[in-house]
Amino acid sequence: MSEERYLTFALGKGRLANKTLELFEQIGITCEEMKDKSSRKLIFVNEEKKLKFFLSKGPDVPTYVEYGAADIGVVGKDTIMEENRRVYEVLDLGFGKCRMCVCGPASAEELLRHHERIRVATKYPLIARDYFYNKKHQTVDIIKLNGSVELGPIVGLSDVIVDIVETGSTLKENGLGVLEEICPLSARMIVNQVSMQMETERIRTLITQLKELCQEGSK
Ligand code: PRP
């Protein structure tokens, strides 16, 4: 058998990466090096299985995968949609479930219903634009924010927001609610388009194993 090359994984830092590694452990893929929280290393290797892992900011994961710096990535569907990179989305990992929604005060319902030219604050301008312009055919002004987006309608920056809703408690505590649902979200696996051709067997095996595990988990 020819010497295998390394398969490289880019994982979105934080909860997503931890959940992914838990899942990988269940199919026998471990990376002991990564468990050492005091380590400042950026790349972790599993020599036996010829795998490499690195952590990056979520929005950078599709970038690494598109350019082939990583063969495989795990990241939220929100990030995949917003970054809009040329990658294959191959699997819904079933965790990190939440929703992308249009949210705001109850008073904004009327503005949405009448397709008024409203202001929309969001960390996701591409998703917001696609939703309002292509799906609703509503002209809006989109204002990019970098976090705590719920502030938008509260301080009078915007009429509504487009944001992730998980439990809904952030909205509730700030007197806001879900006005429209854009799409469901969860963690997804993405694959570089060339890697998918070159390493078909290894990648397909991995997808099949993870799929079986996810199906078992949802039973
Ligand atoms: C996300 C999102 C909401 C919140 C939703 O923010 O932007 O603010 O979580 O969760 P909930 O429905 O369970 O309350 P995050 O914590 O990622 O921080 P951010 O506001 O800086 O984006």
Coordinates of N, CA and C and ligand atoms in Angstrom, one line a residue:
M1 N 0.8 -1.2 0.0 CA 0.0 0.0 0.0 C 0.9 1.2 0.0
S2 N 0.5 2.2 -0.8 CA 1.3 3.4 -0.8 C 1.2 4.2 0.5
E3 N 2.2 5.0 0.8 CA 2.2 5.8 2.0 C 1.1 6.8 2.0
E4 N 0.2 6.8 3.0 CA -0.9 7.7 3.0 C -0.4 9.2 3.3
R5 N -1.1 10.1 2.7 CA -0.7 11.5 3.1 C -1.6 11.9 4.2
Y6 N -1.3 13.0 4.9 CA -2.1 13.4 6.0 C -3.4 14.0 5.5
L7 N -4.5 13.7 6.3 CA -5.8 14.4 6.0 C -5.8 15.5 7.1
T8 N -6.1 16.7 6.7 CA -6.1 17.8 7.6 C -7.5 18.3 7.9
F9 N -7.8 18.5 9.2 CA -9.1 19.0 9.6 C -9.0 20.4 10.2
A10 N -9.8 21.3 9.8 CA -9.9 22.7 10.4 C -11.2 22.7 11.2
L11 N -11.1 23.0 12.5 CA -12.3 23.0 13.4 C -12.5 24.4 13.9
G12 N -13.8 24.8 13.9 CA -14.1 26.1 14.5 C -13.9 26.0 16.0
K13 N -13.1 26.9 16.5 CA -12.7 27.0 17.9 C -13.9 27.0 18.9
G14 N -13.7 26.4 20.0 CA -14.7 26.5 21.1 C -15.6 25.2 21.1
R15 N -16.9 25.5 21.5 CA -17.8 24.4 21.7 C -17.9 23.4 20.5
L16 N -17.9 24.0 19.3 CA -18.0 23.2 18.1 C -16.9 22.2 18.0
A17 N -15.6 22.7 18.2 CA -14.5 21.8 18.1 C -14.5 20.7 19.2
N18 N -14.9 21.1 20.4 CA -15.0 20.1 21.5 C -16.0 19.0 21.2
K19 N -17.2 19.4 20.7 CA -18.3 18.4 20.3 C -17.8 17.6 19.2
T20 N -17.1 18.2 18.2 CA -16.6 17.4 17.0 C -15.6 16.3 17.5
L21 N -14.7 16.7 18.4 CA -13.7 15.8 18.9 C -14.3 14.6 19.7
E22 N -15.4 15.0 20.4 CA -16.1 13.9 21.1 C -16.7 12.9 20.1
L23 N -17.3 13.4 19.1 CA -17.9 12.6 18.0 C -16.8 11.7 17.4
F24 N -15.6 12.3 17.0 CA -14.6 11.6 16.4 C -14.0 10.5 17.3
E25 N -14.0 10.7 18.6 CA -13.5 9.7 19.5 C -14.4 8.5 19.5
Q26 N -15.7 8.7 19.2 CA -16.6 7.6 19.2 C -16.4 6.7 17.9
I27 N -15.7 7.3 16.9 CA -15.4 6.4 15.8 C -13.9 6.1 15.7
G28 N -13.3 6.2 16.9 CA -11.9 5.8 17.1 C -10.9 6.7 16.6
I29 N -11.3 8.0 16.3 CA -10.3 9.0 16.0 C -10.0 9.8 17.2
T30 N -8.8 9.7 17.7 CA -8.4 10.5 18.9 C -7.3 11.4 18.6
C31 N -7.1 12.4 19.4 CA -5.9 13.3 19.2 C -5.6 13.7 20.6
E32 N -4.7 12.9 21.3 CA -4.4 13.1 22.7 C -3.8 14.5 22.9
E33 N -2.9 14.9 21.9 CA -2.2 16.1 22.0 C -3.1 17.3 22.2
M34 N -4.3 17.2 21.7 CA -5.3 18.3 21.7 C -5.9 18.5 23.0
K35 N -5.9 17.4 23.8 CA -6.5 17.5 25.2 C -5.7 18.3 26.2
D36 N -4.5 18.5 25.9 CA -3.6 19.3 26.8 C -4.0 20.8 26.6
K37 N -4.8 21.3 27.5 CA -5.3 22.7 27.4 C -4.2 23.7 27.6
S38 N -3.1 23.4 28.2 CA -2.0 24.4 28.4 C -1.1 24.5 27.2
S39 N -1.3 23.6 26.2 CA -0.5 23.7 25.1 C -0.8 24.9 24.2
R40 N 0.3 25.5 23.6 CA 0.1 26.7 22.7 C 0.2 26.2 21.3
K41 N 0.3 24.9 21.1 CA 0.5 24.4 19.7 C -0.8 24.7 18.9
L42 N -0.6 24.9 17.6 CA -1.7 25.2 16.8 C -2.1 24.0 15.9
I43 N -1.2 23.1 15.7 CA -1.5 21.9 14.9 C -1.3 20.7 15.7
F44 N -2.2 19.7 15.7 CA -2.1 18.5 16.4 C -2.2 17.3 15.5
V45 N -1.3 16.3 15.8 CA -1.2 15.2 14.8 C -1.5 13.9 15.4
N46 N -2.2 13.1 14.7 CA -2.4 11.7 15.0 C -1.6 10.9 14.0
E47 N -0.4 10.5 14.4 CA 0.6 9.8 13.5 C 0.0 8.5 13.0
E48 N -0.6 7.8 13.8 CA -1.1 6.4 13.5 C -2.1 6.5 12.3
K49 N -3.0 7.4 12.4 CA -4.0 7.5 11.4 C -3.7 8.5 10.3
K50 N -2.6 9.1 10.4 CA -2.2 10.2 9.5 C -3.2 11.3 9.4
L51 N -3.5 11.9 10.5 CA -4.5 13.0 10.6 C -3.8 14.2 11.2
K52 N -4.2 15.3 10.8 CA -3.8 16.6 11.4 C -5.0 17.4 11.7
F53 N -5.0 18.1 12.8 CA -6.1 19.0 13.2 C -5.6 20.3 13.6
F54 N -6.3 21.4 13.2 CA -6.0 22.7 13.7 C -7.3 23.4 14.0
L55 N -7.2 24.4 15.0 CA -8.4 25.2 15.4 C -8.3 26.5 14.8
S56 N -9.4 27.1 14.3 CA -9.3 28.4 13.8 C -10.7 29.1 14.1
K57 N -10.7 30.4 13.9 CA -12.0 31.1 14.1 C -13.0 30.5 13.1
G58 N -14.2 30.4 13.5 CA -15.2 29.8 12.7 C -15.2 30.3 11.2
P59 N -15.3 31.6 11.0 CA -15.4 32.1 9.7 C -14.2 31.8 8.8
D60 N -13.1 31.4 9.4 CA -11.9 31.1 8.6 C -11.9 29.6 8.1
V61 N -12.8 28.8 8.8 CA -12.8 27.4 8.4 C -13.1 27.2 6.9
P62 N -14.2 27.8 6.4 CA -14.4 27.5 4.9 C -13.3 28.1 4.0
T63 N -12.6 29.1 4.5 CA -11.5 29.6 3.7 C -10.3 28.6 3.6
Y64 N -10.0 28.0 4.8 CA -8.9 27.0 4.8 C -9.3 25.8 3.9
V65 N -10.6 25.5 3.9 CA -11.0 24.3 3.2 C -11.1 24.6 1.7
E66 N -11.6 25.8 1.3 CA -11.6 26.1 -0.1 C -10.2 26.1 -0.8
Y67 N -9.2 26.6 0.0 CA -7.9 26.7 -0.6 C -7.1 25.4 -0.4
G68 N -7.7 24.4 0.2 CA -7.1 23.1 0.4 C -6.0 23.1 1.5
A69 N -5.9 24.1 2.3 CA -5.0 24.1 3.5 C -5.6 23.1 4.5
A70 N -6.9 22.9 4.5 CA -7.5 21.8 5.2 C -8.3 21.0 4.2
D71 N -8.3 19.7 4.4 CA -9.2 18.9 3.5 C -10.6 18.9 3.9
I72 N -10.8 18.9 5.3 CA -12.1 18.8 5.9 C -12.3 19.9 6.9
G73 N -13.5 20.4 7.0 CA -13.8 21.4 8.1 C -15.0 21.1 8.8
V74 N -15.1 21.6 10.0 CA -16.4 21.5 10.7 C -16.8 22.9 11.2
V75 N -18.0 23.3 10.9 CA -18.3 24.7 11.2 C -19.9 24.8 11.1
G76 N -20.4 25.9 11.6 CA -21.9 26.1 11.6 C -22.4 26.4 10.2
K77 N -23.6 26.0 10.0 CA -24.3 26.3 8.7 C -24.3 27.8 8.5
D78 N -24.5 28.6 9.5 CA -24.5 30.1 9.4 C -23.3 30.6 8.8
T79 N -22.1 30.0 9.2 CA -20.8 30.5 8.7 C -20.6 30.0 7.3
I80 N -21.1 28.8 6.9 CA -21.0 28.3 5.6 C -21.8 29.2 4.6
M81 N -23.0 29.6 5.0 CA -23.8 30.4 4.2 C -23.2 31.8 4.0
E82 N -22.7 32.4 5.1 CA -22.2 33.7 5.1 C -20.9 33.8 4.3
E83 N -20.0 32.8 4.5 CA -18.7 32.9 3.8 C -18.8 32.5 2.3
N84 N -19.8 31.7 2.0 CA -20.1 31.3 0.6 C -18.9 30.9 -0.2
R85 N -18.2 30.0 0.4 CA -16.9 29.5 -0.3 C -17.3 28.3 -1.2
R86 N -16.3 28.0 -2.1 CA -16.5 26.8 -3.0 C -16.0 25.6 -2.2
V87 N -16.9 25.0 -1.5 CA -16.6 23.7 -0.8 C -17.8 22.8 -0.9
Y88 N -17.6 21.5 -0.6 CA -18.8 20.6 -0.6 C -19.2 20.5 0.9
E89 N -20.5 20.7 1.1 CA -21.1 20.4 2.4 C -21.6 19.0 2.4
V90 N -21.0 18.2 3.2 CA -21.3 16.7 3.0 C -22.1 16.1 4.2
L91 N -22.2 16.8 5.3 CA -22.9 16.1 6.4 C -23.4 17.1 7.5
D92 N -24.6 16.8 7.9 CA -25.1 17.5 9.1 C -24.8 16.7 10.3
L93 N -24.0 17.3 11.2 CA -23.5 16.5 12.3 C -24.5 16.5 13.5
G94 N -25.6 17.3 13.3 CA -26.7 17.1 14.2 C -26.6 17.8 15.6
F95 N -25.4 18.5 15.8 CA -25.3 19.2 17.1 C -25.2 20.7 16.8
G96 N -25.3 21.6 17.8 CA -25.2 23.0 17.6 C -26.5 23.5 16.9
K97 N -27.6 22.8 17.2 CA -28.9 23.2 16.5 C -29.4 24.5 17.0
C98 N -29.7 25.4 16.1 CA -30.4 26.7 16.4 C -31.0 27.2 15.1
R99 N -31.5 28.4 15.1 CA -32.2 29.0 13.9 C -31.7 30.3 13.5
M100 N -31.7 30.6 12.3 CA -31.4 32.0 11.8 C -32.7 32.7 11.7
C101 N -32.9 33.8 12.4 CA -34.2 34.5 12.4 C -34.2 36.0 12.2
V102 N -35.3 36.5 11.8 CA -35.5 38.0 11.8 C -36.1 38.2 13.2
C103 N -35.5 39.1 14.0 CA -36.1 39.3 15.3 C -36.2 40.8 15.5
G104 N -37.1 41.2 16.5 CA -37.3 42.6 16.8 C -38.4 42.8 17.8
P105 N -38.8 44.0 18.0 CA -39.9 44.3 18.9 C -41.2 43.9 18.1
A106 N -42.3 43.7 18.8 CA -43.5 43.3 18.2 C -44.0 44.4 17.2
S107 N -43.6 45.6 17.5 CA -44.0 46.8 16.6 C -43.4 46.7 15.2
A108 N -42.4 45.9 15.0 CA -41.8 45.8 13.7 C -42.5 44.8 12.8
E109 N -43.4 44.0 13.4 CA -44.2 43.1 12.6 C -44.9 43.7 11.4
E110 N -45.5 44.9 11.7 CA -46.2 45.7 10.7 C -45.3 46.1 9.6
L111 N -44.1 46.5 9.9 CA -43.1 47.0 8.9 C -42.7 45.9 8.0
L112 N -42.6 44.7 8.6 CA -42.2 43.5 7.7 C -43.4 43.1 6.8
R113 N -44.6 43.2 7.4 CA -45.8 42.8 6.6 C -46.0 43.7 5.4
H114 N -45.7 45.0 5.6 CA -46.0 45.9 4.5 C -44.7 46.1 3.6
H115 N -43.7 45.3 3.8 CA -42.5 45.4 3.0 C -41.9 46.8 3.0
E116 N -41.9 47.4 4.2 CA -41.3 48.8 4.3 C -39.8 48.7 4.1
R117 N -39.2 49.8 3.8 CA -37.7 49.9 3.7 C -37.2 50.0 5.1
I118 N -36.9 48.9 5.7 CA -36.5 48.9 7.1 C -34.9 48.8 7.2
R119 N -34.4 49.1 8.4 CA -33.0 48.8 8.7 C -32.8 47.5 9.4
V120 N -31.9 46.7 9.0 CA -31.6 45.4 9.5 C -30.2 45.4 10.0
A121 N -30.0 45.2 11.3 CA -28.6 45.0 11.8 C -28.3 43.6 12.0
T122 N -27.1 43.2 11.6 CA -26.7 41.8 11.6 C -25.2 41.5 11.5
K123 N -24.8 40.4 12.0 CA -23.4 39.9 11.8 C -23.4 39.2 10.5
Y124 N -24.5 38.9 9.9 CA -24.6 38.1 8.7 C -25.2 38.9 7.5
P125 N -24.5 39.9 7.0 CA -25.1 40.7 5.9 C -25.4 39.9 4.6
L126 N -24.7 38.9 4.3 CA -25.0 38.1 3.1 C -26.3 37.3 3.2
I127 N -26.4 36.7 4.4 CA -27.6 35.9 4.7 C -28.8 36.8 4.7
A128 N -28.7 38.0 5.4 CA -29.8 39.0 5.5 C -30.2 39.5 4.1
R129 N -29.1 39.8 3.3 CA -29.4 40.3 1.9 C -30.1 39.3 1.1
D130 N -29.6 38.1 1.1 CA -30.3 37.0 0.3 C -31.7 36.8 0.7
Y131 N -32.0 36.8 2.0 CA -33.3 36.6 2.5 C -34.3 37.7 2.1
F132 N -33.9 38.9 2.4 CA -34.8 40.1 2.1 C -34.9 40.3 0.6
Y133 N -33.8 40.3 -0.1 CA -33.8 40.7 -1.6 C -34.3 39.5 -2.5
N134 N -33.8 38.3 -2.2 CA -34.1 37.2 -3.1 C -35.3 36.4 -2.7
K135 N -35.5 36.3 -1.4 CA -36.7 35.4 -1.0 C -37.9 36.3 -0.8
K136 N -37.8 37.4 -0.1 CA -38.9 38.3 0.2 C -39.2 39.4 -0.8
H137 N -38.2 39.7 -1.7 CA -38.3 40.8 -2.6 C -38.6 42.1 -1.9
Q138 N -37.9 42.3 -0.8 CA -38.1 43.5 0.0 C -36.8 44.3 0.1
T139 N -36.8 45.6 -0.3 CA -35.6 46.4 -0.2 C -35.4 46.9 1.2
V140 N -34.2 46.6 1.7 CA -33.9 47.0 3.1 C -32.5 47.6 3.2
D141 N -32.2 48.2 4.3 CA -30.8 48.7 4.5 C -30.2 47.8 5.5
I142 N -29.1 47.2 5.1 CA -28.4 46.3 6.0 C -27.2 46.9 6.7
I143 N -27.2 46.8 8.0 CA -26.1 47.4 8.8 C -25.3 46.3 9.5
K144 N -24.0 46.2 9.1 CA -23.2 45.1 9.7 C -22.7 45.5 11.1
L145 N -23.0 44.5 12.0 CA -22.5 44.6 13.4 C -21.6 43.4 13.7
N146 N -20.8 43.5 14.7 CA -19.9 42.4 15.0 C -20.3 41.5 16.3
G147 N -21.4 41.8 16.9 CA -21.8 41.1 18.0 C -22.8 41.9 18.8
S148 N -23.4 41.2 19.8 CA -24.5 41.9 20.6 C -25.5 42.6 19.7
V149 N -25.9 41.9 18.7 CA -26.7 42.5 17.7 C -28.1 43.0 18.2
E150 N -28.5 42.3 19.3 CA -29.8 42.6 19.9 C -29.9 44.1 20.3
L151 N -28.7 44.7 20.5 CA -28.7 46.2 20.8 C -29.4 47.0 19.7
G152 N -29.3 46.5 18.5 CA -29.7 47.3 17.3 C -31.1 48.0 17.5
P153 N -32.2 47.2 17.7 CA -33.5 47.8 17.8 C -33.6 48.5 19.2
I154 N -32.9 48.1 20.2 CA -33.0 48.7 21.5 C -32.5 50.1 21.5
V155 N -31.4 50.4 20.9 CA -30.8 51.7 20.9 C -31.2 52.5 19.7
G156 N -32.1 52.0 18.8 CA -32.6 52.7 17.7 C -31.7 52.7 16.5
L157 N -30.8 51.8 16.4 CA -29.9 51.7 15.2 C -30.7 51.1 14.1
S158 N -31.5 50.0 14.4 CA -32.2 49.3 13.3 C -33.6 49.0 13.8
D159 N -34.5 48.6 12.8 CA -35.8 48.2 13.1 C -35.9 46.7 13.6
V160 N -35.1 45.9 12.9 CA -35.0 44.5 13.2 C -33.6 44.0 13.2
I161 N -33.3 42.7 13.6 CA -32.0 42.1 13.4 C -32.2 40.8 12.7
V162 N -31.1 40.3 12.1 CA -31.1 39.0 11.6 C -30.0 38.3 12.4
D163 N -30.4 37.3 13.2 CA -29.4 36.7 14.1 C -29.7 35.3 14.5
I164 N -28.8 34.6 15.2 CA -29.0 33.2 15.6 C -29.8 33.2 16.9
V165 N -30.8 32.3 16.9 CA -31.6 32.1 18.1 C -31.5 30.7 18.5
E166 N -31.0 30.5 19.8 CA -30.9 29.1 20.2 C -32.0 28.9 21.2
T167 N -31.8 29.4 22.5 CA -32.9 29.2 23.5 C -33.9 30.3 23.4
G168 N -33.6 31.4 22.8 CA -34.5 32.6 22.8 C -34.4 33.5 24.0
S169 N -33.5 33.1 24.9 CA -33.5 33.9 26.2 C -32.9 35.3 26.0
T170 N -31.9 35.4 25.1 CA -31.3 36.7 24.9 C -32.4 37.7 24.4
L171 N -33.2 37.2 23.4 CA -34.2 38.0 22.9 C -35.2 38.4 24.0
K172 N -35.7 37.4 24.7 CA -36.7 37.6 25.7 C -36.2 38.6 26.8
E173 N -35.0 38.4 27.2 CA -34.5 39.3 28.3 C -34.4 40.8 27.8
N174 N -34.4 41.0 26.5 CA -34.3 42.3 25.9 C -35.5 42.8 25.3
G175 N -36.6 42.2 25.6 CA -37.9 42.6 25.1 C -38.1 42.4 23.6
L176 N -37.4 41.5 23.0 CA -37.5 41.2 21.5 C -38.1 39.8 21.3
G177 N -38.5 39.5 20.1 CA -39.0 38.2 19.8 C -38.6 37.8 18.4
V178 N -38.9 36.5 18.0 CA -38.7 36.0 16.7 C -39.9 36.5 15.8
L179 N -39.6 37.2 14.7 CA -40.6 37.7 13.8 C -40.8 36.8 12.6
E180 N -39.6 36.3 12.1 CA -39.7 35.4 10.9 C -38.5 34.4 11.0
E181 N -38.7 33.2 10.6 CA -37.6 32.2 10.6 C -37.0 32.1 9.2
I182 N -35.7 32.2 9.2 CA -35.0 32.2 7.9 C -34.6 30.7 7.5
C183 N -33.9 30.0 8.5 CA -33.6 28.6 8.2 C -33.0 28.0 9.5
P184 N -33.1 26.7 9.6 CA -32.5 26.0 10.7 C -31.0 25.9 10.5
L185 N -30.3 25.8 11.6 CA -28.8 25.8 11.6 C -28.3 24.6 12.4
S186 N -27.1 24.1 12.1 CA -26.4 23.1 12.9 C -25.0 23.0 12.4
A187 N -24.2 22.2 13.1 CA -22.8 22.0 12.7 C -22.8 21.1 11.4
R188 N -21.9 21.5 10.5 CA -21.8 20.7 9.2 C -20.4 20.4 8.9
M189 N -20.2 19.3 8.2 CA -18.9 19.0 7.7 C -18.7 19.4 6.3
I190 N -17.6 20.1 6.0 CA -17.4 20.5 4.6 C -16.1 19.9 4.1
V191 N -16.0 19.8 2.8 CA -14.8 19.1 2.2 C -14.3 19.9 1.0
N192 N -13.0 20.0 0.9 CA -12.3 20.6 -0.2 C -12.7 19.8 -1.5
Q193 N -12.9 20.5 -2.6 CA -13.4 19.8 -3.8 C -12.4 18.9 -4.4
V194 N -11.1 19.3 -4.4 CA -10.1 18.4 -4.9 C -9.8 17.2 -4.0
S195 N -9.8 17.5 -2.7 CA -9.6 16.4 -1.7 C -10.6 15.3 -1.9
M196 N -11.9 15.8 -2.2 CA -13.0 14.8 -2.3 C -12.7 13.8 -3.5
Q197 N -12.0 14.3 -4.5 CA -11.7 13.5 -5.7 C -10.4 12.6 -5.4
M198 N -9.4 13.2 -4.7 CA -8.1 12.6 -4.5 C -8.2 11.6 -3.3
E199 N -9.0 11.8 -2.3 CA -9.0 11.0 -1.1 C -10.4 10.4 -0.9
T200 N -11.1 10.1 -2.0 CA -12.5 9.7 -2.0 C -12.8 8.7 -0.9
E201 N -11.9 7.6 -1.0 CA -12.2 6.5 -0.1 C -12.2 6.8 1.4
R202 N -11.1 7.5 1.8 CA -10.9 7.8 3.2 C -12.0 8.8 3.6
I203 N -12.3 9.7 2.8 CA -13.3 10.7 3.2 C -14.7 10.1 3.2
R204 N -15.0 9.2 2.3 CA -16.3 8.6 2.2 C -16.5 7.7 3.5
T205 N -15.4 7.0 3.8 CA -15.5 6.1 5.0 C -15.8 6.9 6.2
L206 N -15.1 8.0 6.4 CA -15.3 8.9 7.5 C -16.8 9.4 7.5
I207 N -17.3 9.8 6.4 CA -18.7 10.4 6.3 C -19.6 9.3 6.7
T208 N -19.4 8.0 6.2 CA -20.3 6.9 6.5 C -20.4 6.6 8.0
Q209 N -19.2 6.6 8.6 CA -19.1 6.3 10.0 C -19.8 7.4 10.9
L210 N -19.5 8.6 10.5 CA -20.2 9.7 11.2 C -21.7 9.7 11.0
K211 N -22.1 9.4 9.8 CA -23.5 9.4 9.5 C -24.2 8.4 10.4
E212 N -23.6 7.2 10.4 CA -24.2 6.1 11.3 C -24.3 6.5 12.7
L213 N -23.3 7.1 13.2 CA -23.2 7.6 14.6 C -24.3 8.6 14.8
C214 N -24.4 9.6 13.9 CA -25.5 10.6 14.1 C -26.9 10.0 14.0
Q215 N -27.1 9.0 13.2 CA -28.4 8.4 13.1 C -28.7 7.6 14.4
E216 N -27.7 7.0 14.9 CA -27.9 6.3 16.2 C -28.2 7.3 17.3
G217 N -27.5 8.4 17.3 CA -27.8 9.4 18.3 C -29.1 10.0 18.3
S218 N -29.7 10.1 17.1 CA -31.0 10.7 16.9 C -32.2 9.7 17.1
K219 N -31.8 8.4 17.4 CA -32.9 7.4 17.6 C -33.5 7.6 18.9
Ligands
PRP1 C1 -25.5 34.4 19.9 C2 -26.5 35.1 19.1 C3 -27.5 35.6 20.2 C4 -27.4 34.5 21.2 C5 -28.6 33.6 21.0 O1 -24.6 35.3 20.4 O2 -25.9 36.2 18.4 O3 -27.0 36.8 20.7 O4 -26.2 33.7 20.9 O5 -28.7 32.6 22.0 P1 -30.0 32.3 22.8 O6 -31.2 32.3 21.9 O7 -29.8 31.0 23.5 O8 -30.2 33.4 23.9 P2 -23.2 34.9 20.9 O9 -23.3 34.4 22.3 O10 -22.5 34.0 20.0 O11 -22.4 36.3 21.0 P3 -22.6 37.6 20.1 O12 -23.8 38.3 20.5 O13 -21.4 38.4 20.4 O14 -22.6 37.2 18.7

